[in-house]
Coordinates of C-alpha atoms in Angstrom, one line a residue:
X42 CA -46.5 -26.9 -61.3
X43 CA -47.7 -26.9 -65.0
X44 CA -46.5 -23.8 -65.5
X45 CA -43.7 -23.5 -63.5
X46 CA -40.2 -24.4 -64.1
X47 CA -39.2 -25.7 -60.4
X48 CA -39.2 -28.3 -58.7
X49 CA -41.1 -29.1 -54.9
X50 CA -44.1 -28.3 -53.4
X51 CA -42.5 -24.8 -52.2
X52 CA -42.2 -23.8 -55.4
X53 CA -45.8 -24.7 -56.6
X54 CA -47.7 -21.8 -55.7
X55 CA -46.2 -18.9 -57.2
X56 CA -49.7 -18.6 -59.8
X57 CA -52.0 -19.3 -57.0
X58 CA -53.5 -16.4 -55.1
X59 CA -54.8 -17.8 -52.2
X60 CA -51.0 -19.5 -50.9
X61 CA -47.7 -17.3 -50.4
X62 CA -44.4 -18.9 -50.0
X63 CA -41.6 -16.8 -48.9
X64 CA -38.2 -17.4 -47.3
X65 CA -38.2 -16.8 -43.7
X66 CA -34.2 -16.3 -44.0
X67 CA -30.9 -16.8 -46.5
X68 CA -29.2 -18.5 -43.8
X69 CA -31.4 -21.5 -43.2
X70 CA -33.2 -21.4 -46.9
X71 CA -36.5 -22.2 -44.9
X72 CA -39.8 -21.6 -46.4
X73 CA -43.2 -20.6 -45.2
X74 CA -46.6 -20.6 -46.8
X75 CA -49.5 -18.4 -45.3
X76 CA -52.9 -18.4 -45.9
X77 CA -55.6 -16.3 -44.7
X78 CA -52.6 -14.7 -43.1
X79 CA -51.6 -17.1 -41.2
X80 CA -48.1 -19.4 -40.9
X81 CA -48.4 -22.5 -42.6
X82 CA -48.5 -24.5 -39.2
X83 CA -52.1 -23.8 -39.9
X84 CA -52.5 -25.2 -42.9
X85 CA -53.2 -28.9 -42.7
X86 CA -51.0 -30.5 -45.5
X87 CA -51.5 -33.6 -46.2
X88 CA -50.4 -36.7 -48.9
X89 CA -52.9 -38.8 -50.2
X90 CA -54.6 -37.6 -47.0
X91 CA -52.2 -38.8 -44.7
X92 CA -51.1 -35.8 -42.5
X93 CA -47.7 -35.0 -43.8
X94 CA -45.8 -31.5 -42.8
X95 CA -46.0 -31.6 -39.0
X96 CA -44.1 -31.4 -35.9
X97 CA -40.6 -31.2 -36.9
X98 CA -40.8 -31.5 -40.1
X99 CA -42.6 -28.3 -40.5
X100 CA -39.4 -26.8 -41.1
X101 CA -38.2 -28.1 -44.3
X102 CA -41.1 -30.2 -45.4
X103 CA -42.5 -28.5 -48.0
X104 CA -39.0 -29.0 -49.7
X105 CA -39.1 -32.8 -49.2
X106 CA -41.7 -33.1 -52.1
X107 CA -40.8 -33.0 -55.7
X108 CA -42.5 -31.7 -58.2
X109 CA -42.0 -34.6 -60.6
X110 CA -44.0 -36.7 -58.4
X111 CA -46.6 -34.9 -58.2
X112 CA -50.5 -35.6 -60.0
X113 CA -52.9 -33.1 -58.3
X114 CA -52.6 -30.4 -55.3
X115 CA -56.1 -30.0 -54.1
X116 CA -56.3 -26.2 -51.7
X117 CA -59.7 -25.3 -49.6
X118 CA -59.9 -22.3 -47.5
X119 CA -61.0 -22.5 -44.2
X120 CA -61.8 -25.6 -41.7
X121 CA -61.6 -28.9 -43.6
X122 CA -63.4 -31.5 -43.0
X123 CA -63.1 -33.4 -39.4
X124 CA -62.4 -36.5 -41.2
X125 CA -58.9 -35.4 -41.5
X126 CA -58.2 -34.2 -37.7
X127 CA -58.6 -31.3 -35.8
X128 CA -55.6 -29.7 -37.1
X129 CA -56.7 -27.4 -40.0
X130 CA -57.4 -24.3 -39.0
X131 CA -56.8 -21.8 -41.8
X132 CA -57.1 -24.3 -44.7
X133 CA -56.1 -27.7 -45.8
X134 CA -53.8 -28.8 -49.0
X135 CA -53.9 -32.3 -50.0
X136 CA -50.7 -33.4 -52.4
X137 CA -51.5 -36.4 -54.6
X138 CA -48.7 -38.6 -55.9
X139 CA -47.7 -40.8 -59.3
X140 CA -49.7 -44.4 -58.6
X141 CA -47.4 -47.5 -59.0
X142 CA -50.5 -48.4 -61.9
X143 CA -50.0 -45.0 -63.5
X144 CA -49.6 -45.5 -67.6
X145 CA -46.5 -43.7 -67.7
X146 CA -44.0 -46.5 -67.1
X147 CA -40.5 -44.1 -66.7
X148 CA -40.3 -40.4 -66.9
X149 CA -36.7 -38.7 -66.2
X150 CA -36.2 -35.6 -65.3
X151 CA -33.3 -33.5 -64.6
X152 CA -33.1 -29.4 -63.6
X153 CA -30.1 -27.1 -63.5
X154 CA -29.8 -23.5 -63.1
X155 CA -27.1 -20.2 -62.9
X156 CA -26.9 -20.7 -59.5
X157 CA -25.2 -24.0 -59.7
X158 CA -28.7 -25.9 -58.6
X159 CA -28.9 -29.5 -59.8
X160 CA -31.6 -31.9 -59.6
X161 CA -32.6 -35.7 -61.2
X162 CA -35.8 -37.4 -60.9
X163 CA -36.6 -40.7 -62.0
X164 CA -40.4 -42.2 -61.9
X165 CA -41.3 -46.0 -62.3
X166 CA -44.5 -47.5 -62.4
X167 CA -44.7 -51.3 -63.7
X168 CA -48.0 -53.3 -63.9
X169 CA -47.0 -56.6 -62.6
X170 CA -50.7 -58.5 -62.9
X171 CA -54.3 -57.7 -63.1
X172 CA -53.8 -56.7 -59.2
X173 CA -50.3 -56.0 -58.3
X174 CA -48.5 -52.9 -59.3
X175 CA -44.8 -51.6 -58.6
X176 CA -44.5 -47.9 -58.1
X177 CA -40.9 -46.4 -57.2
X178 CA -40.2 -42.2 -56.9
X179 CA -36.7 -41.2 -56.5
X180 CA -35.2 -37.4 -56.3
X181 CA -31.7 -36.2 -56.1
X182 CA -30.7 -32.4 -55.6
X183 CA -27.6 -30.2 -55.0
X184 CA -26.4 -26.6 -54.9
X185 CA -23.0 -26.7 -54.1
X186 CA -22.1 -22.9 -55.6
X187 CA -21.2 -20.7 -53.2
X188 CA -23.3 -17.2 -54.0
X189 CA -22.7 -14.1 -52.9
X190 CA -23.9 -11.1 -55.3
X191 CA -24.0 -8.5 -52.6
X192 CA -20.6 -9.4 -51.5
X193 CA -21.5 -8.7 -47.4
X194 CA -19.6 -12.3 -46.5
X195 CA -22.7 -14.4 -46.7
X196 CA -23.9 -17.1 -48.4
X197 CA -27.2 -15.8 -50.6
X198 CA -28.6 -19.6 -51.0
X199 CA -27.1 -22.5 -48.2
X200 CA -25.4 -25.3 -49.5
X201 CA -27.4 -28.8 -49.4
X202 CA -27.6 -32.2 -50.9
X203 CA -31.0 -34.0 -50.6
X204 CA -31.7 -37.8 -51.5
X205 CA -35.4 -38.9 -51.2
X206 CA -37.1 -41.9 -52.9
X207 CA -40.7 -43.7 -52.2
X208 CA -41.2 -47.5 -53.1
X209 CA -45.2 -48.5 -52.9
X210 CA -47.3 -51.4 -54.0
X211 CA -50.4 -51.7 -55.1
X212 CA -53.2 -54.4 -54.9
X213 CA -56.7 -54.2 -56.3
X214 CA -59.4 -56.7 -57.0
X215 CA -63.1 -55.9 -57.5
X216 CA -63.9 -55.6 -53.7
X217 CA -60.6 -55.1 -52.2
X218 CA -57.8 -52.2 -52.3
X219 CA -54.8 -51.8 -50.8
X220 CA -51.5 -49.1 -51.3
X221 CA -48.5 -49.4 -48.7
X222 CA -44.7 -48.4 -48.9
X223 CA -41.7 -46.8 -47.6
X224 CA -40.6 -43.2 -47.8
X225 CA -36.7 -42.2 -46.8
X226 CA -35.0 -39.0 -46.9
X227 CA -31.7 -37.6 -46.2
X228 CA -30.8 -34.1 -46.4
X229 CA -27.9 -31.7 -45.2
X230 CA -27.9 -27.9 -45.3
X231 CA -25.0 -25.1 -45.2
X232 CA -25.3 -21.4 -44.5
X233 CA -23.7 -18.6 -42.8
X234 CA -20.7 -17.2 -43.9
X235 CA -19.2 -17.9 -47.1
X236 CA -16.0 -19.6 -45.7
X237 CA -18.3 -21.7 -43.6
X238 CA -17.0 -25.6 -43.8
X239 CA -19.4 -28.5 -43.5
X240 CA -17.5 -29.8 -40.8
X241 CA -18.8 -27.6 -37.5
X242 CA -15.3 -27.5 -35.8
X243 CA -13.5 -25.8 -38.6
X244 CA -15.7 -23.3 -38.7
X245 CA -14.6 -22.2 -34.9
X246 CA -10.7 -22.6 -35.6
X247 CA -9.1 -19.5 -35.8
X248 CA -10.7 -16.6 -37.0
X249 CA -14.5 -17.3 -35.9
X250 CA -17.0 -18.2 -38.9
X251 CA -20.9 -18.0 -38.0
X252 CA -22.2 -21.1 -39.6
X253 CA -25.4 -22.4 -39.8
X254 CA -26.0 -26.4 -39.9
X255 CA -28.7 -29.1 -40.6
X256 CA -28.8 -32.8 -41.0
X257 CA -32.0 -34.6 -41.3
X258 CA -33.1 -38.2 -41.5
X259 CA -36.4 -39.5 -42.2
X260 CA -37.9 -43.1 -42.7
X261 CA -41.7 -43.5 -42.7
X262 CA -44.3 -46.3 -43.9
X263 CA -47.7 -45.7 -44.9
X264 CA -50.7 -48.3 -46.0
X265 CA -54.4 -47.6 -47.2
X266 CA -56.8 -50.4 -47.2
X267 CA -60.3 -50.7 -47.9
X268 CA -62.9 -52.5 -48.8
X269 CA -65.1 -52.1 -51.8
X270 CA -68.8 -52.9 -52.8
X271 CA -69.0 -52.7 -56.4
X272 CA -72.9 -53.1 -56.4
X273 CA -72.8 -50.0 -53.9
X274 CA -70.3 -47.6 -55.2
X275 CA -71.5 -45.1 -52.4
X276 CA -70.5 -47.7 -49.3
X277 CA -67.1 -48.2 -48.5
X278 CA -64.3 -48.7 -45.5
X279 CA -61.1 -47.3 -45.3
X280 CA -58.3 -47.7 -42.6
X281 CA -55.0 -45.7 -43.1
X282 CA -52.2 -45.9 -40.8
X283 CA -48.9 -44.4 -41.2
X284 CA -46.3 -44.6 -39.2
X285 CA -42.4 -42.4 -38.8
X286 CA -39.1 -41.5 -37.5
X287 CA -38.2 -38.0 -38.4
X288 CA -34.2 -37.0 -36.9
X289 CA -33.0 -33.4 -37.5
X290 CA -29.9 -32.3 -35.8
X291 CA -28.8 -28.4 -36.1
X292 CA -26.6 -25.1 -35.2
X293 CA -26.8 -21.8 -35.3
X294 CA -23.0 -20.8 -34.5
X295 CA -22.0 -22.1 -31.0
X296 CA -26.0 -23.3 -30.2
X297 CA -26.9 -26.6 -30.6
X298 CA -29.8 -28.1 -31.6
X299 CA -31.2 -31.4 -31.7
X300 CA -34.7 -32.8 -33.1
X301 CA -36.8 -36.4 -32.7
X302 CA -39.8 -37.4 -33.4
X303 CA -41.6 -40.6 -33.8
X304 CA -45.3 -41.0 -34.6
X305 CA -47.9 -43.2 -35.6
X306 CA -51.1 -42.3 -37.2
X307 CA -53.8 -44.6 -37.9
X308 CA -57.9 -43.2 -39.9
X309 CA -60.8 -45.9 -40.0
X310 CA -63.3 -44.5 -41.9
X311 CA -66.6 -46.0 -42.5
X312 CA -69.2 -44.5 -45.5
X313 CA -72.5 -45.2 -46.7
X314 CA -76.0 -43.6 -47.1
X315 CA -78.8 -42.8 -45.7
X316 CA -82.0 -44.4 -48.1
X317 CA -81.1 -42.4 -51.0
X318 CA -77.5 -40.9 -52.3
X319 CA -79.4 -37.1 -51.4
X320 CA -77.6 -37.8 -47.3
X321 CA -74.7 -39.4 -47.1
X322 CA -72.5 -39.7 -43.4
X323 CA -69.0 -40.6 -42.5
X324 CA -67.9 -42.3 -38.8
X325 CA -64.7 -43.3 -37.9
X326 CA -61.7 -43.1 -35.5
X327 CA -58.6 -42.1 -35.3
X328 CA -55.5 -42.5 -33.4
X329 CA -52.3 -40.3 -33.0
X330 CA -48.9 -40.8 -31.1
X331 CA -46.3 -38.1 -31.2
X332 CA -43.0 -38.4 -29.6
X333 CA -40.7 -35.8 -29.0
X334 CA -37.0 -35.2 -27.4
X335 CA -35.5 -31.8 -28.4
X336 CA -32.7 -30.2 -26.9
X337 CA -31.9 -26.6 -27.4
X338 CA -28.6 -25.1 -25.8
X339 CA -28.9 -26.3 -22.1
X340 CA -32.4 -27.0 -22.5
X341 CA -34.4 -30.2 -23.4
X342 CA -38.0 -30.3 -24.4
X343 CA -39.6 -34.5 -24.0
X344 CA -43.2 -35.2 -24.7
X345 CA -45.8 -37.6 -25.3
X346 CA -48.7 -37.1 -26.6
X347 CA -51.3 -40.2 -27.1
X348 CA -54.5 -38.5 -29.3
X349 CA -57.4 -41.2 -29.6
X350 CA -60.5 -39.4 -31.8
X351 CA -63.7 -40.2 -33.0
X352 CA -65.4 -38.3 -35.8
X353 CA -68.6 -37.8 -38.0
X354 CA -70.1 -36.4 -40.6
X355 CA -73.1 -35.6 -42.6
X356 CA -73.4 -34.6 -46.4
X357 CA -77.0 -33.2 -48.0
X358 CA -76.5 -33.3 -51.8
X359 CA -79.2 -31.9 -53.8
X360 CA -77.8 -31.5 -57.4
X361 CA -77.6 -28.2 -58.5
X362 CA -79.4 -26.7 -55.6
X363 CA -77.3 -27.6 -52.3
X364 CA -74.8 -29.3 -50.4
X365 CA -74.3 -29.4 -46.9
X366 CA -71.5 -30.6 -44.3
X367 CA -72.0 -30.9 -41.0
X368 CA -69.0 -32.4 -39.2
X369 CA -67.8 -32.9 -35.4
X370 CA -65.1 -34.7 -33.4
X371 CA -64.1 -35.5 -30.5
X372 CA -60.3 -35.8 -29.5
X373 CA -59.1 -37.1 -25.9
X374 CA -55.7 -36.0 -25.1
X375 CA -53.8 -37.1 -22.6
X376 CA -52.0 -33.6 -21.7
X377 CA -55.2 -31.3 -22.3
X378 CA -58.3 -33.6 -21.9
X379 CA -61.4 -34.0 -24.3
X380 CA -61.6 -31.2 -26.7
X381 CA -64.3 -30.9 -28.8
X382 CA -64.2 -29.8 -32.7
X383 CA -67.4 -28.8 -34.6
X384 CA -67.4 -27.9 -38.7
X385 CA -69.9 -26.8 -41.1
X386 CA -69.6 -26.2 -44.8
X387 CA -72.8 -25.4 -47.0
X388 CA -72.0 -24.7 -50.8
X389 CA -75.3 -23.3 -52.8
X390 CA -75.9 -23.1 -56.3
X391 CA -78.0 -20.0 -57.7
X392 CA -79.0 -19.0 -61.0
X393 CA -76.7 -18.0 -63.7
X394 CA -74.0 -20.2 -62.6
X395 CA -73.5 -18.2 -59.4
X396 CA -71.7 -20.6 -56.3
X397 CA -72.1 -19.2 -52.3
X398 CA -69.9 -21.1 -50.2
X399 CA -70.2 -20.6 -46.1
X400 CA -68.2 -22.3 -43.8
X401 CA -67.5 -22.0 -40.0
X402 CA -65.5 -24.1 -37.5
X403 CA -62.8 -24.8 -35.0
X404 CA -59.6 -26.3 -35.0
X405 CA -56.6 -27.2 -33.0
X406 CA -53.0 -28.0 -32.8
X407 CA -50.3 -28.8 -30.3
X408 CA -47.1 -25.9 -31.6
X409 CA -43.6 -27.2 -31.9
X410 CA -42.1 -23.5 -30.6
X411 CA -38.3 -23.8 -32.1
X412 CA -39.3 -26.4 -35.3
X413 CA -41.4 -24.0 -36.5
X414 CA -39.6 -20.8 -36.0
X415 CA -35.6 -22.0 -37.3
X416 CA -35.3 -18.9 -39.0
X417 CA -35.5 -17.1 -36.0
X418 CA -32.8 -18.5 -33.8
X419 CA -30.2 -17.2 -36.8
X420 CA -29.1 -14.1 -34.2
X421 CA -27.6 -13.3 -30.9
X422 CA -31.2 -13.4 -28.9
X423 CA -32.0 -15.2 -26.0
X424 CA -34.9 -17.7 -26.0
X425 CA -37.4 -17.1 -23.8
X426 CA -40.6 -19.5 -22.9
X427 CA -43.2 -18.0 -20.6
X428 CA -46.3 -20.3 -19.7
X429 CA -46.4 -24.4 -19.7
X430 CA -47.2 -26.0 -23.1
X431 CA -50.8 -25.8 -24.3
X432 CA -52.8 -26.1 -27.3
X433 CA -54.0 -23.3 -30.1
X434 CA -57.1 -23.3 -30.6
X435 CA -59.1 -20.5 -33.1
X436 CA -62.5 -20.5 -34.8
X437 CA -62.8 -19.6 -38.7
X438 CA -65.7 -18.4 -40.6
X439 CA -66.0 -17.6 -44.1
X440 CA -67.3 -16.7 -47.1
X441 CA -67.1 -17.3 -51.0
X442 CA -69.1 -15.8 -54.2
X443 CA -68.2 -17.4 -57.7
X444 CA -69.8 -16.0 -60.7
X445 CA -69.4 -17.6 -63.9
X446 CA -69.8 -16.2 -67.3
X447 CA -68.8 -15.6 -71.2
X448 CA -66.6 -12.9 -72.2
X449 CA -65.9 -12.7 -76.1
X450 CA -67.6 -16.1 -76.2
X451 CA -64.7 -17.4 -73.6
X452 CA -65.1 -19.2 -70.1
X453 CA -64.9 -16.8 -67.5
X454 CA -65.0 -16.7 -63.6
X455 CA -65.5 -13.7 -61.0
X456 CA -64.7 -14.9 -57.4
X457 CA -65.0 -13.3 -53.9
X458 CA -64.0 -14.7 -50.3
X459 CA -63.5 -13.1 -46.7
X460 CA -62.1 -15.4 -43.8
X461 CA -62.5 -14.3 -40.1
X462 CA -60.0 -16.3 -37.9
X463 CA -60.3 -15.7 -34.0
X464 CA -57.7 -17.6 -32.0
X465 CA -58.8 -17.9 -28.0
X466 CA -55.3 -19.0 -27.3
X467 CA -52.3 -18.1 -30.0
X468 CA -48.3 -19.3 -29.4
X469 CA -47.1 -15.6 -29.9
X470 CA -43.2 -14.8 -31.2
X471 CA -42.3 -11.6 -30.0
X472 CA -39.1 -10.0 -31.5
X473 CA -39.8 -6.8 -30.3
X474 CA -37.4 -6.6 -27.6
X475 CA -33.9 -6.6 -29.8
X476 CA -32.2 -9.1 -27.0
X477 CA -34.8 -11.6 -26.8
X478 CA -37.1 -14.4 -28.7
X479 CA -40.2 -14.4 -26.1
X480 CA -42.8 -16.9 -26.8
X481 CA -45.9 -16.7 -24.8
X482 CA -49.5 -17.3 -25.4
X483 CA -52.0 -14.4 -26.2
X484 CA -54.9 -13.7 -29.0
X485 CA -54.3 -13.5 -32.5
X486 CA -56.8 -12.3 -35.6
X487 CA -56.8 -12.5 -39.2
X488 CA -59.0 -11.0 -41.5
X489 CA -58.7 -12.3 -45.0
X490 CA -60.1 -10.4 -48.6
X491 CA -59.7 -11.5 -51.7
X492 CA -61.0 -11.2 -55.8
X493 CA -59.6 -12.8 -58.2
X494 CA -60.9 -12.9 -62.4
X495 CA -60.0 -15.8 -64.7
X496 CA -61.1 -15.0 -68.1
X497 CA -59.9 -16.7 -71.7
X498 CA -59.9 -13.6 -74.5
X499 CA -59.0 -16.1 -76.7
X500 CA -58.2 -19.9 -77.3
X501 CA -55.4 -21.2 -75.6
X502 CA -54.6 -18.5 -73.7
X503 CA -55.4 -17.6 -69.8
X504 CA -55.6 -14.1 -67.8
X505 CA -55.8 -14.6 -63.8
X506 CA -55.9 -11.4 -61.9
X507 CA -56.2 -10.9 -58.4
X508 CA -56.3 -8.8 -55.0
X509 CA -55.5 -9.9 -51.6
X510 CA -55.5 -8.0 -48.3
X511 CA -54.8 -9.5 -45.0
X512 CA -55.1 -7.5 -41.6
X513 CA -53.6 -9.6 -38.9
X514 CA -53.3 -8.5 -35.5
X515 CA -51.9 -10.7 -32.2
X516 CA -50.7 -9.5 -28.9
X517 CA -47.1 -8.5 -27.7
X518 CA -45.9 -7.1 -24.4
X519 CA -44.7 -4.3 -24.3
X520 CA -41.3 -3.1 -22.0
X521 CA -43.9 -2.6 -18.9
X522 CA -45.5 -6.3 -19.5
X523 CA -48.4 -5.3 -21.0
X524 CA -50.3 -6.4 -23.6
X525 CA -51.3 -4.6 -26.6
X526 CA -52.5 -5.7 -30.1
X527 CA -50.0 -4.9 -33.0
X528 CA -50.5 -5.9 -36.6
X529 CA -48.3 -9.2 -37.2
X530 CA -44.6 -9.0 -38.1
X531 CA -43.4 -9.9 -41.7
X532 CA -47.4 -10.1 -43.1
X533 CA -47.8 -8.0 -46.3
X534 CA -51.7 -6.9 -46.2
X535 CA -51.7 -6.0 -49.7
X536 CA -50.7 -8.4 -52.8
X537 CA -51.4 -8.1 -56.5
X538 CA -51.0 -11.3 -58.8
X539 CA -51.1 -11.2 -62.5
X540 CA -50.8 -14.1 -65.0
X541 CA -51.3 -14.8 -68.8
X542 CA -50.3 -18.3 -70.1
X543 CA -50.7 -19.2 -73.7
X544 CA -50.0 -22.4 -75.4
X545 CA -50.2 -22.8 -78.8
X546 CA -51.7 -26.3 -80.5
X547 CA -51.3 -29.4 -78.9
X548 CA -49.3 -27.9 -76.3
X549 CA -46.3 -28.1 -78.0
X550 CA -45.5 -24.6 -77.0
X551 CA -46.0 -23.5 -73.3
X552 CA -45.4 -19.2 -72.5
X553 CA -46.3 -17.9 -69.3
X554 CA -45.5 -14.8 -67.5
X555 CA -46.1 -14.2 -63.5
X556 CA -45.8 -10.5 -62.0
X557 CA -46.4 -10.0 -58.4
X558 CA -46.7 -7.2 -55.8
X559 CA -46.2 -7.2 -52.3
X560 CA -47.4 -4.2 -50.1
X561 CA -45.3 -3.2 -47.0
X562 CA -44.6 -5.2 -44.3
X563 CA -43.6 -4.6 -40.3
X564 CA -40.4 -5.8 -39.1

């Protein structure tokens, strides 16, 4: 984000190596991040380690947070840790956001580009006492410009207008600490034809005019507590519960679509050691409610799933030696029973500032079939399910190297990972057959390479360069109903990334240059 221009959490990775954001269509403007191969369902993204982009608002979430209000993006390969839930299965991002006791009081922002793209941002933060603090985040964007460079009819970028804002509180004493608030969001899209109209039945008057339509609504509150012991900075009790209404209601031409979800989350975790700081252990449980009532066409999708948990896990910290995680939990759902979710991590530290990190796991995730797959429905296809709902479940194992040295008296790093991911039961999207969207359940693999050098010829000024190759496979049926394993549509298994930034003194001066390559793809 330091580096880049623009402007949400979609847009943040375009230096990073390990995360790829594409668009999964023009019509809809969606975006998709993969790791390790994989769709970013997998990817557990969470804010201030509340779970965030889920369910429904997989689809558009990673456009509902600004830049501007972003501090840190943290970004692990992988399992993550079980303290978090079940759900990360390829890797885990954790967003965190400006605190209401930040020092910067206001920063404004605003954005425009050729395309007609406008955006404002205004951060507040205001002290109010030695233990209250004010915090209020508020983003406004547009594109109103109706593009279309390669004149076929279409609009090259939908139209929207988003409205987002978060107002938090903070309290904070010696032994006590507490952040809650209120997050809304309102957002419409436009795409389709370039003589599409925001109001669906003009579209349909006349001459026919395929349009594509979105409307979303979103109120949520969140609160962390916990309880401090300033004489034992290693001891500590968190609870964080979060709770939402998330509305999105769609079309794709004459189909319909209509999204809602409301969920509560609530984490108590409890920390503290065992004799010395050397072991260290997490317990805790959790609780998750999802509601959902979607309707599709004629169809209409209603569940209910109630997701009590309870989680540990033990640390082993020898300084500069090594640092072990051992993790499990268990979850008790009331559609699929008690599942079971076991995670290690072990990070050593060798000579000459070498770093081998191992890490194995499972995870697992209830899939929201037509949330997480809008792009798709922008066609004539039918939509076929096959099988009763059930979760996705996968193992991961991996590995990382890090080698750190000089090069022309400059910090430099060498780094190596591969990431095995097995699923034993995979939601697959098969658009093989040119009349239909099938969705059924079979295997899926991903194997995941990458090597990526950091090195600093001279002050001020940064070289990254890096390889990636992915080989994901997952089953489709073929014409005769049977099942054979293809490598995975729209996955590029070779990328090349290159980057040099410079700044010159005191950073008034920022340059930075970004060339990418994407290998060939199967569509």
């Amino acid at each position: 984000l330091a580096k880049a221009a623009c402007c949400n959490l979609s847009e943040s990775f375009e230096t990073n190596a390990s995360v790829s954001v594409s668009y999964s269509d023009a019509i809809t403007g969606t975006k998709q991040i993969q790791m390790l191969g994989l769709a970013g369902q997998y990817v557990q993204i969470n804010t201030e380690n509340i779970p965030t982009i889920r369910g429904l608002n997989n689809t558009f979430g990673l456009n509902y947070i600004p830049g501007t209000w972003v501090t840190s993006i943290d970004v692990s390969k992988g399992v993550g840790s079980v303290v978090n839930g079940p759900e990360a299965m390829a890797g885990a991002i954790n967003v965190e956001l400006a605190k209401p006791d930040a020092p910067e009081k206001l920063y404004l922002n605003s954005y425009f580009n050729s395309f007609g793209r406008g955006e404002i941002n205004l951060n507040l933060a205001k002290k109010i006492n030695n233990k209250w603090s004010l915090g209020l985040l508020t983003h406004g964007s547009t594109l109103q410009t109706r593009l279309d460079k390669n004149k076929d009819g279409f609009l090259d970028l939908p139209l929207f207008s988003q409205v987002n804002g978060v107002n938090r509180w903070k309290y904070q004493t010696e032994r006590w600490m507490a952040q809650f608030g209120v997050k809304a969001l309102y957002e419409d899209r436009l795409g389709g034809q370039s003589t599409a109209h925001w109001n669906k039945a003009e579209n349909f008057v006349g001459k026919p005019v395929y349009a594509f339509g979105s409307t979303t609504k979103r109120v949520e509150f969140f609160s962390k507590t916990a309880q401090l012991f300033p004489e034992k900075p290693y001891k500590g009790i968190g609870l964080i519960i979060n709770a939402l209404a998330h509305q999105n209601d769609s079309y794709f031409g004459y189909r319909n679509y209509s999204g809602k979800q409301q969920s509560l989350y609530g984490n108590l975790i409890y920390q503290n050691i065992i004799g010395t700081t050397t072991h260290s252990y997490k317990i805790g449980s959790s609780f998750l409610l999802d509601d959902y009532t979607e309707r599709y066409t004629d169809s209409s999708f209603v569940r209910r799933e109630v997701v009590p948990g309870i989680f540990g896990e033990y640390t082993l910290a020898i300084p500069e030696k090594v640092t072990l995680v051992l993790g499990g939990r268990v979850d008790f759902h009331n559609l699929f029973g008690t599942i079971f979710t076991p995670r290690a991590h072990v990070l050593f530290h060798l000579p000459n500032d070498d770093h081998l990190r191992l890490s194995a796991g499972k995870g697992w995730r209830t899939p929201n079939s037509i949330a997480e797959n809008f792009g798709m429905l922008v066609n004539s296809r039918a939509l076929v399910f096959t099988g009763k709902l059930q979760p996705e479940e996968a193992w991961n194992f991996g590995a990382g190297y890090t080698h750190e040295f000089e090069l022309l008296g400059q910090p430099a790093d060498l780094s190596l990972d591969y990431y095995y991911t097995d699923f034993q039961r995979s939601l697959i999207v098969d658009m093989e057959n040119s009349q239909y969207i099938r969705m059924y359940y079979g295997v899926q693999t991903s194997h995941s390479f990458q090597v990526e050098a950091n090195v600093q010829p001279i002050k001020n000024m940064e070289i990254k360069l890096a390889y990636r190759r992915y080989e994901v496979k997952n089953d489709i049926r073929t014409f005769g109903n049977e099942t054979t394993l293809l490598p995975k549509m729209f996955v590029n298994p070779d990328r090349v990334l290159f980057n040099i930034g410079y700044a010159t003194k005191f950073e008034k001066w920022k340059f930075d240059f970004t060339w990418q390559w994407n290998g060939k793809r199967r569509i």
